[in-house]
Amino acid sequence: MTFEETYLNDNILDALYDMHFEEMTPIQEKCIPQILDGHDVLGVAQTGTGKTAAYLLPILSMIDDGNYPEDAINCVVMAPTRELAQQIDQAMEGFAYYMPNVSSIAVYGGNDGGRFDQELKSLRGGAPVVIATPGRLLSHLKVGNLNLARTSFFVLDEADRMLDMGFIDDILQITKLLPQDCQKVMFSATMPGKVRELAVSLLNHPVEVKLKVSRPADKIRQQAYVCYDPQKLQIIDHLFRNGDLQRVIIFCGKKDRVKDINRQLSRLKINCAPMHSDLSQQERDDVMYRFKAGQVDVLVATDIVARGIDIDDIRIVINFDVPHDAEDYVHRIGRTARADRDGQAITFVNERDVSRFQQIEHFLGKEVEKLPLPEGVGEGPEYKAVAAGGNRAASHGRRHGGKGRGGHGRGGHGRGRKDKGRDGKKIATTTPEA
């Protein structure tokens, strides 16, 4: 289904044309008509499926078309991290390019007083769309800098991460200030019990849209080392001494682990930097700038902060710890092999994580290649293989170790659209990543 087949307004469609967006992703095809029809929506979809456009496009179209007060906050989009708020704000700028009266402001913590004052000025000037992290928005609400009594749309993005980060109380305080007829949209990559409870309490007879977790891109070469924890740094040292260590992300399960691994890698003379929630916003910005500029070769990061990493040329992803589930695994390794590039994903599996990694293999429908441990590292723990499709192989133990979019222009669609001289242009088939 193409965007032309929806009743998104002309200004949205013009912007999408300029951005070479034509065909909708599954989440967009299922959510956009429901939101345009005024339904609350509960979407279950991982990052990279186009969910930002799935809620921004219909909401912006309705704000641009409708009779909404110019001096009110028409839409609030909540995001768990500053990085995600910035990405949503950037997407908003592109989608609303032909809507001069529909602007946005990103409101997030970790800034100096000057930034807070800038936010206050924009809020008092009347920003139709506010994209915010919960804590910062609550700070503005508590001192009376904005009023949500006439807000028409409320979006809660990455709800599972919100709960993981302890934002549940902030979210509940904010939603109490919304009018009863406010249309709400909620997205989450996973749907554990607490997220389901939150959805029941916030949404009014929602339409539920759930997508299966997509498999990793074929261009990602997935491999694993079955090893004990003390062997992991030895393996990293071996990998970096025998290959190109530029454009690498190492994911760890906890911020304390990130700090420790970063210190140890620095002792190995590896040009690395940590990325975790204890860093100030200025420190995070500096790390990301240096990594994007190639001044840092290796980024050591937690999952939560990693959702704000949007870099196309990551060559290697290393899972220092096995992710909690298949969705986190797909998200992590999906940082590589982007923009038609090849990529490599390596996971370290210790003796306690064998069962968890087997569940990931079951989801993948195949056994991830197990690499022998480097010379001198010693033997690793046993691993009970999982055959493709998730059936256990014969019960033999193994120890790892030892040796070494094509289409046409939009003219002639009969929409009565203003002609911008675009007839006959060819549009590449592009799946929106926003």
Short mmCIF file of N, CA and C in Angstrom, two decimals, residues 52-194:
data_model
loop_
_atom_site.label_atom_id
_atom_site.label_comp_id
_atom_site.label_asym_id
_atom_site.label_seq_id
_atom_site.Cartn_x
_atom_site.Cartn_y
_atom_site.Cartn_z
N THR A 52 7.80 5.63 13.90
CA THR A 52 7.73 7.08 14.11
C THR A 52 6.82 7.72 13.07
N ALA A 53 7.00 7.33 11.80
CA ALA A 53 6.12 7.85 10.75
C ALA A 53 4.71 7.33 10.92
N ALA A 54 4.54 6.15 11.49
CA ALA A 54 3.22 5.55 11.66
C ALA A 54 2.32 6.41 12.54
N TYR A 55 2.89 7.13 13.49
CA TYR A 55 2.04 8.00 14.32
C TYR A 55 2.18 9.48 13.95
N LEU A 56 3.38 9.93 13.53
CA LEU A 56 3.55 11.35 13.21
C LEU A 56 2.76 11.76 11.98
N LEU A 57 2.78 10.94 10.93
CA LEU A 57 2.12 11.35 9.67
C LEU A 57 0.62 11.61 9.84
N PRO A 58 -0.14 10.67 10.43
CA PRO A 58 -1.58 10.96 10.57
C PRO A 58 -1.86 12.11 11.54
N ILE A 59 -1.08 12.21 12.61
CA ILE A 59 -1.33 13.28 13.59
C ILE A 59 -1.03 14.64 12.96
N LEU A 60 0.10 14.77 12.26
CA LEU A 60 0.43 16.04 11.61
C LEU A 60 -0.60 16.39 10.54
N SER A 61 -1.07 15.38 9.81
CA SER A 61 -2.09 15.62 8.78
C SER A 61 -3.36 16.17 9.41
N MET A 62 -3.78 15.59 10.52
CA MET A 62 -5.01 16.05 11.18
C MET A 62 -4.85 17.43 11.78
N ILE A 63 -3.68 17.71 12.37
CA ILE A 63 -3.45 19.04 12.94
C ILE A 63 -3.47 20.09 11.82
N ASP A 64 -2.84 19.76 10.70
CA ASP A 64 -2.78 20.69 9.58
C ASP A 64 -4.16 20.93 8.95
N ASP A 65 -4.99 19.89 8.95
CA ASP A 65 -6.34 19.98 8.35
C ASP A 65 -7.38 20.54 9.31
N GLY A 66 -7.21 20.23 10.60
CA GLY A 66 -8.30 20.43 11.55
C GLY A 66 -8.37 21.80 12.17
N ASN A 67 -9.42 21.96 13.00
CA ASN A 67 -9.62 23.21 13.72
C ASN A 67 -9.08 23.06 15.14
N TYR A 68 -7.78 23.17 15.28
CA TYR A 68 -7.13 23.03 16.58
C TYR A 68 -6.64 24.39 17.05
N PRO A 69 -6.73 24.68 18.34
CA PRO A 69 -6.33 26.00 18.84
C PRO A 69 -4.86 26.31 18.59
N GLU A 70 -4.58 27.49 18.08
CA GLU A 70 -3.20 27.86 17.76
C GLU A 70 -2.36 28.12 19.00
N ASP A 71 -3.00 28.41 20.12
CA ASP A 71 -2.25 28.74 21.35
C ASP A 71 -2.18 27.55 22.31
N ALA A 72 -2.42 26.33 21.80
CA ALA A 72 -2.41 25.15 22.67
C ALA A 72 -1.35 24.16 22.20
N ILE A 73 -0.96 23.26 23.12
CA ILE A 73 -0.11 22.13 22.77
C ILE A 73 -1.03 21.08 22.17
N ASN A 74 -1.02 20.92 20.85
CA ASN A 74 -1.93 19.99 20.20
C ASN A 74 -1.51 18.54 20.35
N CYS A 75 -0.21 18.30 20.41
CA CYS A 75 0.29 16.92 20.49
C CYS A 75 1.50 16.85 21.39
N VAL A 76 1.54 15.82 22.23
CA VAL A 76 2.72 15.53 23.06
C VAL A 76 3.22 14.13 22.69
N VAL A 77 4.50 14.06 22.36
CA VAL A 77 5.14 12.76 22.10
C VAL A 77 6.17 12.52 23.19
N MET A 78 6.00 11.42 23.91
CA MET A 78 6.92 11.09 25.00
C MET A 78 7.94 10.06 24.52
N ALA A 79 9.21 10.29 24.83
CA ALA A 79 10.29 9.37 24.47
C ALA A 79 11.15 9.12 25.70
N PRO A 80 11.74 7.94 25.83
CA PRO A 80 12.52 7.62 27.04
C PRO A 80 13.86 8.33 27.14
N THR A 81 14.49 8.67 26.00
CA THR A 81 15.82 9.27 26.03
C THR A 81 15.88 10.54 25.19
N ARG A 82 16.85 11.37 25.50
CA ARG A 82 17.07 12.60 24.74
C ARG A 82 17.37 12.27 23.28
N GLU A 83 18.17 11.22 23.08
CA GLU A 83 18.56 10.86 21.72
C GLU A 83 17.36 10.51 20.85
N LEU A 84 16.43 9.72 21.42
CA LEU A 84 15.24 9.37 20.65
C LEU A 84 14.36 10.60 20.42
N ALA A 85 14.25 11.47 21.43
CA ALA A 85 13.47 12.71 21.27
C ALA A 85 14.03 13.54 20.13
N GLN A 86 15.35 13.61 20.02
CA GLN A 86 15.97 14.36 18.93
C GLN A 86 15.67 13.73 17.57
N GLN A 87 15.72 12.41 17.50
CA GLN A 87 15.43 11.73 16.24
C GLN A 87 13.99 11.97 15.79
N ILE A 88 13.06 11.91 16.75
CA ILE A 88 11.64 12.16 16.43
C ILE A 88 11.47 13.59 15.94
N ASP A 89 12.14 14.53 16.61
CA ASP A 89 12.06 15.94 16.23
C ASP A 89 12.60 16.16 14.82
N GLN A 90 13.69 15.47 14.47
CA GLN A 90 14.26 15.58 13.12
C GLN A 90 13.29 15.03 12.08
N ALA A 91 12.68 13.88 12.40
CA ALA A 91 11.69 13.31 11.49
C ALA A 91 10.51 14.27 11.31
N MET A 92 10.09 14.87 12.40
CA MET A 92 8.99 15.83 12.39
C MET A 92 9.29 17.01 11.44
N GLU A 93 10.51 17.50 11.46
CA GLU A 93 10.88 18.62 10.60
C GLU A 93 10.71 18.27 9.12
N GLY A 94 11.09 17.04 8.77
CA GLY A 94 10.95 16.62 7.38
C GLY A 94 9.50 16.45 6.98
N PHE A 95 8.72 15.77 7.82
CA PHE A 95 7.32 15.49 7.50
C PHE A 95 6.48 16.77 7.43
N ALA A 96 6.83 17.77 8.28
CA ALA A 96 6.04 19.01 8.36
C ALA A 96 6.64 20.14 7.52
N TYR A 97 7.47 19.80 6.55
CA TYR A 97 8.19 20.80 5.76
C TYR A 97 7.23 21.79 5.07
N TYR A 98 6.09 21.29 4.58
CA TYR A 98 5.12 22.14 3.89
C TYR A 98 4.00 22.61 4.83
N MET A 99 4.27 22.57 6.12
CA MET A 99 3.29 23.01 7.12
C MET A 99 3.91 24.11 7.97
N PRO A 100 3.97 25.34 7.49
CA PRO A 100 4.64 26.41 8.24
C PRO A 100 4.02 26.70 9.60
N ASN A 101 2.76 26.32 9.78
CA ASN A 101 2.10 26.60 11.06
C ASN A 101 2.16 25.44 12.04
N VAL A 102 2.81 24.34 11.62
CA VAL A 102 2.92 23.18 12.50
C VAL A 102 4.39 22.97 12.84
N SER A 103 4.79 23.46 13.99
CA SER A 103 6.18 23.35 14.42
C SER A 103 6.28 22.45 15.65
N SER A 104 7.51 22.13 16.01
CA SER A 104 7.72 21.27 17.18
C SER A 104 8.85 21.82 18.04
N ILE A 105 8.88 21.36 19.26
CA ILE A 105 9.99 21.65 20.14
C ILE A 105 10.34 20.37 20.88
N ALA A 106 11.62 20.09 20.97
CA ALA A 106 12.10 18.92 21.73
C ALA A 106 12.50 19.38 23.12
N VAL A 107 11.93 18.75 24.12
CA VAL A 107 12.15 19.11 25.52
C VAL A 107 12.77 17.92 26.24
N TYR A 108 14.00 18.08 26.72
CA TYR A 108 14.68 16.95 27.35
C TYR A 108 15.63 17.43 28.43
N GLY A 109 16.00 16.55 29.31
CA GLY A 109 16.86 16.90 30.44
C GLY A 109 18.33 16.88 30.10
N GLY A 110 19.14 17.12 31.14
CA GLY A 110 20.58 17.06 30.99
C GLY A 110 21.18 18.30 30.35
N ASN A 111 20.50 19.42 30.42
CA ASN A 111 21.00 20.65 29.81
C ASN A 111 21.18 21.73 30.86
N ASP A 112 21.86 22.80 30.47
CA ASP A 112 22.05 23.91 31.39
C ASP A 112 20.80 24.78 31.44
N GLY A 113 20.85 25.81 32.28
CA GLY A 113 19.70 26.68 32.45
C GLY A 113 19.31 27.41 31.19
N GLY A 114 20.30 27.71 30.35
CA GLY A 114 20.02 28.40 29.10
C GLY A 114 19.09 27.62 28.21
N ARG A 115 19.28 26.30 28.16
CA ARG A 115 18.41 25.46 27.34
C ARG A 115 17.00 25.45 27.91
N PHE A 116 16.88 25.38 29.23
CA PHE A 116 15.56 25.38 29.88
C PHE A 116 14.82 26.66 29.53
N ASP A 117 15.53 27.81 29.52
CA ASP A 117 14.91 29.09 29.19
C ASP A 117 14.46 29.11 27.73
N GLN A 118 15.25 28.50 26.83
CA GLN A 118 14.87 28.43 25.43
C GLN A 118 13.59 27.60 25.26
N GLU A 119 13.54 26.50 25.99
CA GLU A 119 12.34 25.66 25.94
C GLU A 119 11.13 26.43 26.43
N LEU A 120 11.31 27.18 27.51
CA LEU A 120 10.22 27.97 28.08
C LEU A 120 9.70 28.98 27.07
N LYS A 121 10.60 29.66 26.37
CA LYS A 121 10.21 30.65 25.36
C LYS A 121 9.40 30.01 24.25
N SER A 122 9.84 28.84 23.79
CA SER A 122 9.13 28.14 22.71
C SER A 122 7.77 27.65 23.17
N LEU A 123 7.71 27.17 24.40
CA LEU A 123 6.45 26.66 24.93
C LEU A 123 5.43 27.79 25.07
N ARG A 124 5.87 28.93 25.56
CA ARG A 124 4.96 30.07 25.74
C ARG A 124 4.55 30.65 24.39
N GLY A 125 5.40 30.46 23.36
CA GLY A 125 5.07 30.96 22.03
C GLY A 125 4.04 30.11 21.34
N GLY A 126 3.80 28.91 21.90
CA GLY A 126 2.79 28.02 21.34
C GLY A 126 3.36 27.08 20.31
N ALA A 127 3.89 25.96 20.76
CA ALA A 127 4.41 24.94 19.86
C ALA A 127 3.34 23.86 19.70
N PRO A 128 2.82 23.66 18.50
CA PRO A 128 1.75 22.67 18.33
C PRO A 128 2.16 21.26 18.76
N VAL A 129 3.43 20.91 18.55
CA VAL A 129 3.90 19.57 18.89
C VAL A 129 5.08 19.66 19.86
N VAL A 130 4.97 18.97 20.98
CA VAL A 130 6.06 18.91 21.96
C VAL A 130 6.54 17.47 22.04
N ILE A 131 7.85 17.29 21.84
CA ILE A 131 8.48 15.97 21.93
C ILE A 131 9.37 16.00 23.15
N ALA A 132 9.13 15.13 24.12
CA ALA A 132 9.76 15.32 25.42
C ALA A 132 10.10 14.02 26.13
N THR A 133 11.10 14.10 26.98
CA THR A 133 11.35 13.02 27.94
C THR A 133 10.48 13.30 29.17
N PRO A 134 10.07 12.26 29.90
CA PRO A 134 9.10 12.45 30.99
C PRO A 134 9.54 13.41 32.08
N GLY A 135 10.78 13.25 32.56
CA GLY A 135 11.23 14.09 33.67
C GLY A 135 11.25 15.56 33.34
N ARG A 136 11.75 15.88 32.15
CA ARG A 136 11.85 17.29 31.75
C ARG A 136 10.46 17.90 31.55
N LEU A 137 9.56 17.15 30.90
CA LEU A 137 8.22 17.68 30.69
C LEU A 137 7.53 17.92 32.02
N LEU A 138 7.71 17.01 32.96
CA LEU A 138 7.10 17.16 34.28
C LEU A 138 7.65 18.39 34.99
N SER A 139 8.93 18.68 34.81
CA SER A 139 9.53 19.88 35.42
C SER A 139 8.85 21.14 34.90
N HIS A 140 8.62 21.21 33.60
CA HIS A 140 7.93 22.37 33.02
C HIS A 140 6.48 22.45 33.50
N LEU A 141 5.83 21.29 33.60
CA LEU A 141 4.43 21.28 34.06
C LEU A 141 4.32 21.76 35.50
N LYS A 142 5.24 21.36 36.34
CA LYS A 142 5.17 21.71 37.77
C LYS A 142 5.31 23.20 38.01
N VAL A 143 6.06 23.90 37.15
CA VAL A 143 6.22 25.35 37.34
C VAL A 143 5.28 26.14 36.44
N GLY A 144 4.33 25.45 35.79
CA GLY A 144 3.28 26.12 35.02
C GLY A 144 3.71 26.65 33.67
N ASN A 145 4.75 26.05 33.07
CA ASN A 145 5.23 26.53 31.77
C ASN A 145 4.38 26.07 30.59
N LEU A 146 3.55 25.08 30.80
CA LEU A 146 2.65 24.65 29.73
C LEU A 146 1.41 24.02 30.32
N ASN A 147 0.37 23.92 29.49
CA ASN A 147 -0.92 23.41 29.92
C ASN A 147 -1.37 22.36 28.92
N LEU A 148 -1.70 21.17 29.42
CA LEU A 148 -2.12 20.08 28.55
C LEU A 148 -3.63 19.90 28.52
N ALA A 149 -4.37 20.88 29.06
CA ALA A 149 -5.83 20.74 29.17
C ALA A 149 -6.52 20.70 27.81
N ARG A 150 -5.85 21.21 26.74
CA ARG A 150 -6.48 21.21 25.41
C ARG A 150 -5.67 20.39 24.41
N THR A 151 -4.85 19.48 24.93
CA THR A 151 -4.04 18.63 24.06
C THR A 151 -4.92 17.59 23.38
N SER A 152 -4.77 17.42 22.08
CA SER A 152 -5.63 16.52 21.32
C SER A 152 -5.02 15.15 21.08
N PHE A 153 -3.68 15.07 21.08
CA PHE A 153 -2.99 13.81 20.78
C PHE A 153 -1.86 13.58 21.78
N PHE A 154 -1.77 12.34 22.22
CA PHE A 154 -0.68 11.97 23.14
C PHE A 154 -0.07 10.66 22.65
N VAL A 155 1.25 10.64 22.48
CA VAL A 155 1.96 9.45 22.01
C VAL A 155 2.99 9.03 23.05
N LEU A 156 2.97 7.75 23.37
CA LEU A 156 3.96 7.18 24.29
C LEU A 156 4.82 6.21 23.48
N ASP A 157 6.03 6.60 23.17
CA ASP A 157 6.91 5.77 22.34
C ASP A 157 7.87 4.97 23.21
N GLU A 158 8.16 3.73 22.78
CA GLU A 158 9.05 2.82 23.51
C GLU A 158 8.63 2.70 24.98
N ALA A 159 7.38 2.34 25.19
CA ALA A 159 6.83 2.25 26.55
C ALA A 159 7.59 1.26 27.41
N ASP A 160 8.06 0.15 26.83
CA ASP A 160 8.79 -0.83 27.63
C ASP A 160 10.07 -0.23 28.20
N ARG A 161 10.77 0.58 27.40
CA ARG A 161 11.99 1.23 27.90
C ARG A 161 11.66 2.27 28.95
N MET A 162 10.52 2.94 28.79
CA MET A 162 10.08 3.91 29.81
C MET A 162 9.95 3.23 31.17
N LEU A 163 9.33 2.06 31.17
CA LEU A 163 9.14 1.35 32.42
C LEU A 163 10.48 0.84 32.96
N ASP A 164 11.35 0.34 32.07
CA ASP A 164 12.68 -0.12 32.49
C ASP A 164 13.46 0.99 33.17
N MET A 165 13.27 2.22 32.71
CA MET A 165 14.02 3.36 33.24
C MET A 165 13.33 4.01 34.43
N GLY A 166 12.20 3.46 34.87
CA GLY A 166 11.55 3.96 36.08
C GLY A 166 10.69 5.19 35.89
N PHE A 167 10.15 5.39 34.67
CA PHE A 167 9.37 6.59 34.38
C PHE A 167 7.87 6.41 34.61
N ILE A 168 7.44 5.29 35.14
CA ILE A 168 6.01 5.02 35.24
C ILE A 168 5.26 6.09 36.03
N ASP A 169 5.80 6.52 37.16
CA ASP A 169 5.12 7.54 37.98
C ASP A 169 5.02 8.86 37.24
N ASP A 170 6.10 9.25 36.55
CA ASP A 170 6.08 10.50 35.78
C ASP A 170 5.02 10.44 34.68
N ILE A 171 4.95 9.31 34.00
CA ILE A 171 3.97 9.15 32.91
C ILE A 171 2.55 9.28 33.45
N LEU A 172 2.28 8.62 34.56
CA LEU A 172 0.94 8.67 35.14
C LEU A 172 0.56 10.08 35.58
N GLN A 173 1.52 10.82 36.14
CA GLN A 173 1.25 12.21 36.53
C GLN A 173 0.92 13.06 35.31
N ILE A 174 1.65 12.86 34.23
CA ILE A 174 1.44 13.65 33.01
C ILE A 174 0.09 13.33 32.38
N THR A 175 -0.23 12.05 32.28
CA THR A 175 -1.48 11.67 31.61
C THR A 175 -2.72 12.11 32.38
N LYS A 176 -2.60 12.32 33.69
CA LYS A 176 -3.73 12.81 34.47
C LYS A 176 -4.12 14.23 34.07
N LEU A 177 -3.18 14.95 33.43
CA LEU A 177 -3.43 16.33 33.04
C LEU A 177 -4.04 16.47 31.65
N LEU A 178 -4.20 15.33 30.95
CA LEU A 178 -4.76 15.34 29.60
C LEU A 178 -6.28 15.33 29.64
N PRO A 179 -6.93 15.92 28.66
CA PRO A 179 -8.40 15.87 28.62
C PRO A 179 -8.88 14.46 28.31
N GLN A 180 -10.09 14.14 28.70
CA GLN A 180 -10.60 12.78 28.52
C GLN A 180 -10.70 12.38 27.06
N ASP A 181 -10.97 13.34 26.17
CA ASP A 181 -11.14 13.01 24.76
C ASP A 181 -9.83 13.04 23.97
N CYS A 182 -8.71 13.13 24.67
CA CYS A 182 -7.40 13.13 24.01
C CYS A 182 -7.16 11.77 23.35
N GLN A 183 -6.82 11.76 22.08
CA GLN A 183 -6.52 10.51 21.37
C GLN A 183 -5.10 10.06 21.71
N LYS A 184 -4.97 8.80 22.11
CA LYS A 184 -3.67 8.31 22.59
C LYS A 184 -3.15 7.18 21.72
N VAL A 185 -1.85 7.19 21.53
CA VAL A 185 -1.15 6.15 20.78
C VAL A 185 0.02 5.68 21.61
N MET A 186 0.19 4.38 21.70
CA MET A 186 1.27 3.83 22.53
C MET A 186 2.01 2.77 21.72
N PHE A 187 3.34 2.88 21.71
CA PHE A 187 4.18 1.90 21.03
C PHE A 187 5.15 1.26 22.00
N SER A 188 5.38 -0.02 21.78
CA SER A 188 6.34 -0.75 22.62
C SER A 188 6.95 -1.86 21.79
N ALA A 189 8.24 -2.12 21.98
CA ALA A 189 8.88 -3.21 21.24
C ALA A 189 8.47 -4.55 21.80
N THR A 190 8.19 -4.58 23.09
CA THR A 190 7.76 -5.81 23.75
C THR A 190 6.49 -5.52 24.54
N MET A 191 5.80 -6.57 24.96
CA MET A 191 4.54 -6.38 25.68
C MET A 191 4.50 -7.22 26.95
N PRO A 192 5.40 -6.93 27.92
CA PRO A 192 5.33 -7.62 29.20
C PRO A 192 4.10 -7.16 29.98
N GLY A 193 3.83 -7.84 31.11
CA GLY A 193 2.63 -7.56 31.89
C GLY A 193 2.47 -6.12 32.29
N LYS A 194 3.56 -5.46 32.70
CA LYS A 194 3.47 -4.08 33.18
C LYS A 194 3.11 -3.12 32.05
#
